């Protein structure tokens, strides 16, 4: 993977068009945050072969060895309202999963809201960060880490994480996969902006939602309960049914869900 190989493949209008490629960097999200401050345009994309300070959600680190995986972050300058921003993470999860399904022929699925799993183990994580100006969005950074060709998952993660190579036995061309993801996200983003919410994706997302009609544990601060997940609504909230039959919608920003037997 290198800048030329990605650019040669890429057929997008704006996603990945201002492309920055690094053999090694702290975090692609941090680099895009810097570029955002400098006024870089919508669609600016940073890709790295290795990260020394890869960031995961909830302050965790994202292991980012060289030569094997995809670490990419894209800058967006949306004109919509700030409360719509969390939906972008679900949208990216949907775009990446659809590419893995359609072009790689894999049974990749989404664990709500935005982890991508293959055979019930995580292969991709997404971290969204946002900067505001007064009360509106200045820019949004969506970072995607995909375990592609690595074969060494740390011992403590082998129950919950895997890579495309470990699951399929095949080596995937990272530049081609990345180009397809950027193209797909561009198309999906435009449909999202036009609709104003996730309604064009609700059925598709629910079809590939690993939690659908499954028991989940809803981890709300101070209020944990077991429920059946019925899929997302047009805002990306998870619709759940509690054991007493009452229904609730849970918002990705405030809760997470866990399978009752483990990660999924
Ligand atoms: C998660 O915890 O599931 C989110 C992981 C996000 C990792 C990606 S790798 C590219 C981008 N740069 C980072 O520092 N993090 C994201």
Coordinates of C-alpha atoms and ligand atoms in Angstrom, one line a residue:
X1 CA 0.0 0.0 0.0
X2 CA 1.2 3.5 -0.9
X3 CA -0.2 6.9 -2.0
X4 CA 0.2 6.1 -5.7
X5 CA -1.5 2.7 -5.5
X6 CA -4.5 4.2 -3.6
X7 CA -4.8 7.2 -6.0
X8 CA -4.6 4.9 -9.0
X9 CA -7.6 2.9 -7.7
X10 CA -9.7 5.7 -6.4
X11 CA -12.7 6.9 -8.4
X12 CA -14.3 9.2 -5.9
X13 CA -15.1 12.9 -6.3
X14 CA -14.1 14.2 -2.9
X15 CA -13.5 11.4 -0.4
X16 CA -9.7 10.7 -0.3
X17 CA -9.0 13.3 -3.0
X18 CA -6.7 15.4 -0.7
X19 CA -4.8 12.3 0.3
X20 CA -1.9 12.3 2.9
X21 CA 0.0 9.0 3.2
X22 CA 2.5 8.2 6.0
X23 CA 4.6 5.2 6.6
X24 CA 4.5 5.9 10.3
X25 CA 2.4 8.4 12.3
X26 CA 1.1 8.9 15.9
X27 CA -2.6 8.7 15.0
X28 CA -4.3 9.4 11.7
X29 CA -7.2 11.0 13.6
X30 CA -4.8 13.4 15.3
X31 CA -3.3 14.3 12.0
X32 CA -6.7 15.0 10.4
X33 CA -7.6 17.2 13.5
X34 CA -4.4 19.2 12.7
X35 CA -5.3 19.5 9.0
X36 CA -8.8 20.5 10.0
X37 CA -7.4 23.4 12.1
X38 CA -5.4 24.5 9.1
X39 CA -8.5 24.7 7.0
X40 CA -8.1 21.5 4.9
X41 CA -11.1 20.7 2.7
X42 CA -14.0 18.3 3.1
X43 CA -12.9 14.8 2.2
X44 CA -9.2 15.3 3.2
X45 CA -8.0 11.8 4.1
X46 CA -5.0 10.6 6.1
X47 CA -3.7 7.0 5.7
X48 CA -0.9 5.4 7.6
X49 CA 0.9 2.1 7.3
X50 CA 1.6 2.1 11.1
X51 CA 0.5 4.2 14.1
X52 CA 2.5 4.6 17.2
X53 CA -0.4 6.2 19.1
X54 CA -3.5 4.6 17.6
X55 CA -6.6 5.7 19.5
X56 CA -9.6 3.5 20.3
X57 CA -12.8 4.5 21.9
X58 CA -13.1 5.2 25.7
X59 CA -9.4 6.2 25.9
X60 CA -8.2 2.8 24.8
X61 CA -5.3 2.3 22.5
X62 CA -5.6 0.8 19.0
X63 CA -2.8 -1.6 18.2
X64 CA -1.5 -0.5 14.8
X65 CA 1.5 -2.6 13.5
X66 CA 3.1 -1.9 10.1
X67 CA 2.6 -3.7 6.8
X68 CA -0.7 -5.3 7.5
X69 CA -3.7 -3.2 8.3
X70 CA -5.7 -0.2 7.3
X71 CA -5.6 3.0 9.4
X72 CA -7.5 5.8 7.8
X73 CA -9.2 9.0 8.9
X74 CA -11.4 11.3 6.8
X75 CA -12.3 15.0 7.4
X76 CA -15.9 16.1 6.9
X77 CA -17.3 19.6 7.0
X78 CA -21.0 18.9 7.3
X79 CA -23.5 21.7 7.2
X80 CA -26.2 19.9 9.2
X81 CA -27.1 20.2 12.8
X82 CA -24.7 19.0 15.5
X83 CA -27.1 16.3 16.9
X84 CA -26.9 14.4 13.6
X85 CA -23.1 13.9 13.9
X86 CA -23.3 10.6 15.9
X87 CA -25.2 9.1 13.0
X88 CA -22.0 9.5 10.8
X89 CA -20.3 6.7 12.8
X90 CA -23.1 4.3 12.1
X91 CA -23.1 5.4 8.4
X92 CA -19.3 4.6 8.1
X93 CA -19.8 1.2 9.8
X94 CA -22.6 0.5 7.2
X95 CA -20.4 1.6 4.3
X96 CA -17.4 -0.5 5.3
X97 CA -19.5 -3.5 6.1
X98 CA -21.2 -3.3 2.7
X99 CA -17.9 -3.2 0.9
X100 CA -16.6 -6.2 2.8
X101 CA -19.8 -8.1 1.9
X102 CA -20.1 -7.0 -1.7
X103 CA -16.6 -6.8 -3.0
X104 CA -14.9 -9.3 -0.7
X105 CA -17.9 -11.7 -0.4
X106 CA -17.6 -11.9 3.4
X107 CA -20.4 -12.3 5.9
X108 CA -19.3 -9.2 7.8
X109 CA -21.9 -7.8 10.2
X110 CA -22.3 -4.8 12.5
X111 CA -22.4 -4.9 16.2
X112 CA -24.4 -1.8 17.2
X113 CA -23.5 0.9 16.9
X114 CA -20.3 0.7 14.9
X115 CA -18.1 -2.3 15.4
X116 CA -17.7 -4.6 12.5
X117 CA -17.5 -8.3 13.2
X118 CA -16.7 -11.4 11.2
X119 CA -17.6 -14.8 12.7
X120 CA -18.6 -12.9 15.9
X121 CA -15.1 -11.4 16.3
X122 CA -14.2 -7.7 15.8
X123 CA -12.3 -6.8 12.6
X124 CA -12.9 -3.1 12.5
X125 CA -13.3 -0.2 14.9
X126 CA -14.4 3.4 14.2
X127 CA -13.6 6.5 16.2
X128 CA -15.4 9.8 15.5
X129 CA -14.2 13.1 16.9
X130 CA -15.8 16.4 16.4
X131 CA -14.8 20.1 16.7
X132 CA -17.4 22.8 17.2
X133 CA -17.5 26.5 16.3
X134 CA -20.0 28.2 18.6
X135 CA -23.0 25.9 18.5
X136 CA -22.4 24.3 15.1
X137 CA -20.1 21.7 13.7
X138 CA -16.8 23.0 12.5
X139 CA -15.5 19.6 11.3
X140 CA -15.8 15.9 12.0
X141 CA -13.0 13.3 11.8
X142 CA -14.0 9.6 11.3
X143 CA -11.2 7.2 11.9
X144 CA -11.4 3.6 10.7
X145 CA -9.0 0.7 11.7
X146 CA -9.4 -2.6 9.9
X147 CA -7.5 -5.7 10.8
X148 CA -6.7 -6.9 7.3
X149 CA -3.6 -9.1 6.8
X150 CA -2.3 -9.3 10.3
X151 CA -2.0 -12.8 11.8
X152 CA -0.9 -11.9 15.3
X153 CA -3.7 -11.0 17.6
X154 CA -2.5 -10.5 21.1
X155 CA -3.4 -13.4 23.4
X156 CA -5.8 -11.4 25.5
X157 CA -7.9 -10.4 22.4
X158 CA -8.1 -13.7 20.5
X159 CA -11.6 -14.4 21.9
X160 CA -13.0 -11.1 20.6
X161 CA -10.8 -9.9 17.7
X162 CA -9.6 -11.2 14.4
X163 CA -8.5 -10.2 11.0
X164 CA -9.6 -10.8 7.4
X165 CA -6.6 -13.0 6.8
X166 CA -7.2 -15.1 9.9
X167 CA -10.8 -15.7 8.9
X168 CA -10.4 -16.3 5.2
X169 CA -6.8 -17.4 4.8
X170 CA -6.4 -14.9 2.0
X171 CA -4.3 -11.8 1.6
X172 CA -6.3 -8.7 0.7
X173 CA -4.9 -5.7 -1.3
X174 CA -5.2 -2.8 1.2
X175 CA -5.1 -0.1 -1.5
X176 CA -8.0 -1.6 -3.4
X177 CA -10.1 -2.2 -0.3
X178 CA -9.5 1.3 0.9
X179 CA -10.4 2.9 -2.4
X180 CA -13.7 1.0 -2.5
X181 CA -14.5 2.1 1.1
X182 CA -13.9 5.8 0.3
X183 CA -16.0 5.6 -2.8
X184 CA -18.8 3.8 -1.0
X185 CA -18.7 6.2 1.9
X186 CA -18.9 9.2 -0.4
X187 CA -22.0 7.8 -2.1
X188 CA -23.7 6.9 1.3
X189 CA -22.8 10.3 2.8
X190 CA -24.5 12.1 0.0
X191 CA -27.6 10.0 0.4
X192 CA -27.5 10.7 4.2
X193 CA -27.2 14.4 3.7
X194 CA -30.1 14.4 1.2
X195 CA -32.4 12.4 3.5
X196 CA -31.3 14.2 6.7
X197 CA -31.2 10.9 8.7
X198 CA -30.4 7.2 8.3
X199 CA -33.8 6.3 6.8
X200 CA -32.2 5.2 3.4
X201 CA -30.0 2.8 5.4
X202 CA -32.3 1.6 8.1
X203 CA -33.4 -1.7 6.4
X204 CA -29.9 -2.4 5.1
X205 CA -28.3 -1.8 8.4
X206 CA -30.8 -3.9 10.3
X207 CA -30.3 -6.8 7.8
X208 CA -26.6 -7.0 8.7
X209 CA -27.0 -6.1 12.4
X210 CA -25.5 -9.0 14.4
X211 CA -27.6 -8.1 17.5
X212 CA -30.9 -8.1 15.7
X213 CA -33.5 -10.2 17.6
X214 CA -30.8 -11.2 20.0
X215 CA -30.6 -10.8 23.8
X216 CA -28.3 -7.8 24.7
X217 CA -27.3 -6.3 28.0
X218 CA -27.9 -2.5 27.9
X219 CA -25.2 -0.8 29.9
X220 CA -26.6 2.5 30.8
X221 CA -24.7 4.3 33.6
X222 CA -26.5 3.3 36.8
X223 CA -29.1 1.2 35.0
X224 CA -28.1 -2.1 33.4
X225 CA -30.8 -4.4 32.0
X226 CA -31.3 -7.3 29.6
X227 CA -33.4 -6.8 26.5
X228 CA -34.0 -8.0 23.0
X229 CA -32.7 -5.8 20.2
X230 CA -35.1 -5.1 17.4
X231 CA -32.8 -3.0 15.2
X232 CA -32.2 0.7 14.7
X233 CA -34.7 3.4 13.9
X234 CA -34.1 6.2 11.3
X235 CA -31.9 8.1 13.9
X236 CA -29.7 5.1 14.5
X237 CA -31.0 4.5 18.0
X238 CA -31.3 0.9 19.0
X239 CA -34.9 -0.2 19.6
X240 CA -35.0 -2.7 22.5
X241 CA -37.7 -4.6 24.3
X242 CA -37.2 -5.2 28.0
X243 CA -38.2 -8.5 29.7
X244 CA -41.4 -6.9 31.0
X245 CA -42.4 -6.1 27.4
X246 CA -41.8 -2.4 27.5
X247 CA -39.9 -0.8 24.6
X248 CA -37.2 1.8 24.7
X249 CA -34.8 3.4 22.2
X250 CA -31.2 3.6 23.3
X251 CA -28.8 6.2 22.0
X252 CA -25.3 5.3 20.9
X253 CA -23.7 8.2 22.8
X254 CA -25.0 7.2 26.2
X255 CA -25.0 3.5 26.3
X256 CA -23.2 0.4 25.0
X257 CA -24.6 -3.1 24.6
X258 CA -23.0 -6.4 25.1
X259 CA -24.0 -9.9 24.1
X260 CA -25.2 -11.9 27.1
X261 CA -22.5 -14.6 26.6
X262 CA -19.6 -12.4 25.5
X263 CA -18.6 -9.8 23.0
X264 CA -21.5 -10.2 20.5
Ligands
LIG1 C1 -12.5 1.4 18.6 O1 -12.1 1.5 19.8 O2 -13.2 0.4 18.3 C2 -12.1 2.5 17.6 C3 -10.8 2.2 17.0 C4 -10.5 3.2 15.9 C5 -9.1 3.0 15.3 C6 -8.8 3.9 14.1 S1 -7.3 3.5 13.3 C7 -7.4 4.9 12.4 C8 -7.9 6.0 13.3 N1 -6.7 6.6 14.0 C9 -6.8 6.4 15.3 O3 -5.9 6.8 16.2 N2 -7.9 5.7 15.6 C10 -8.7 5.4 14.4

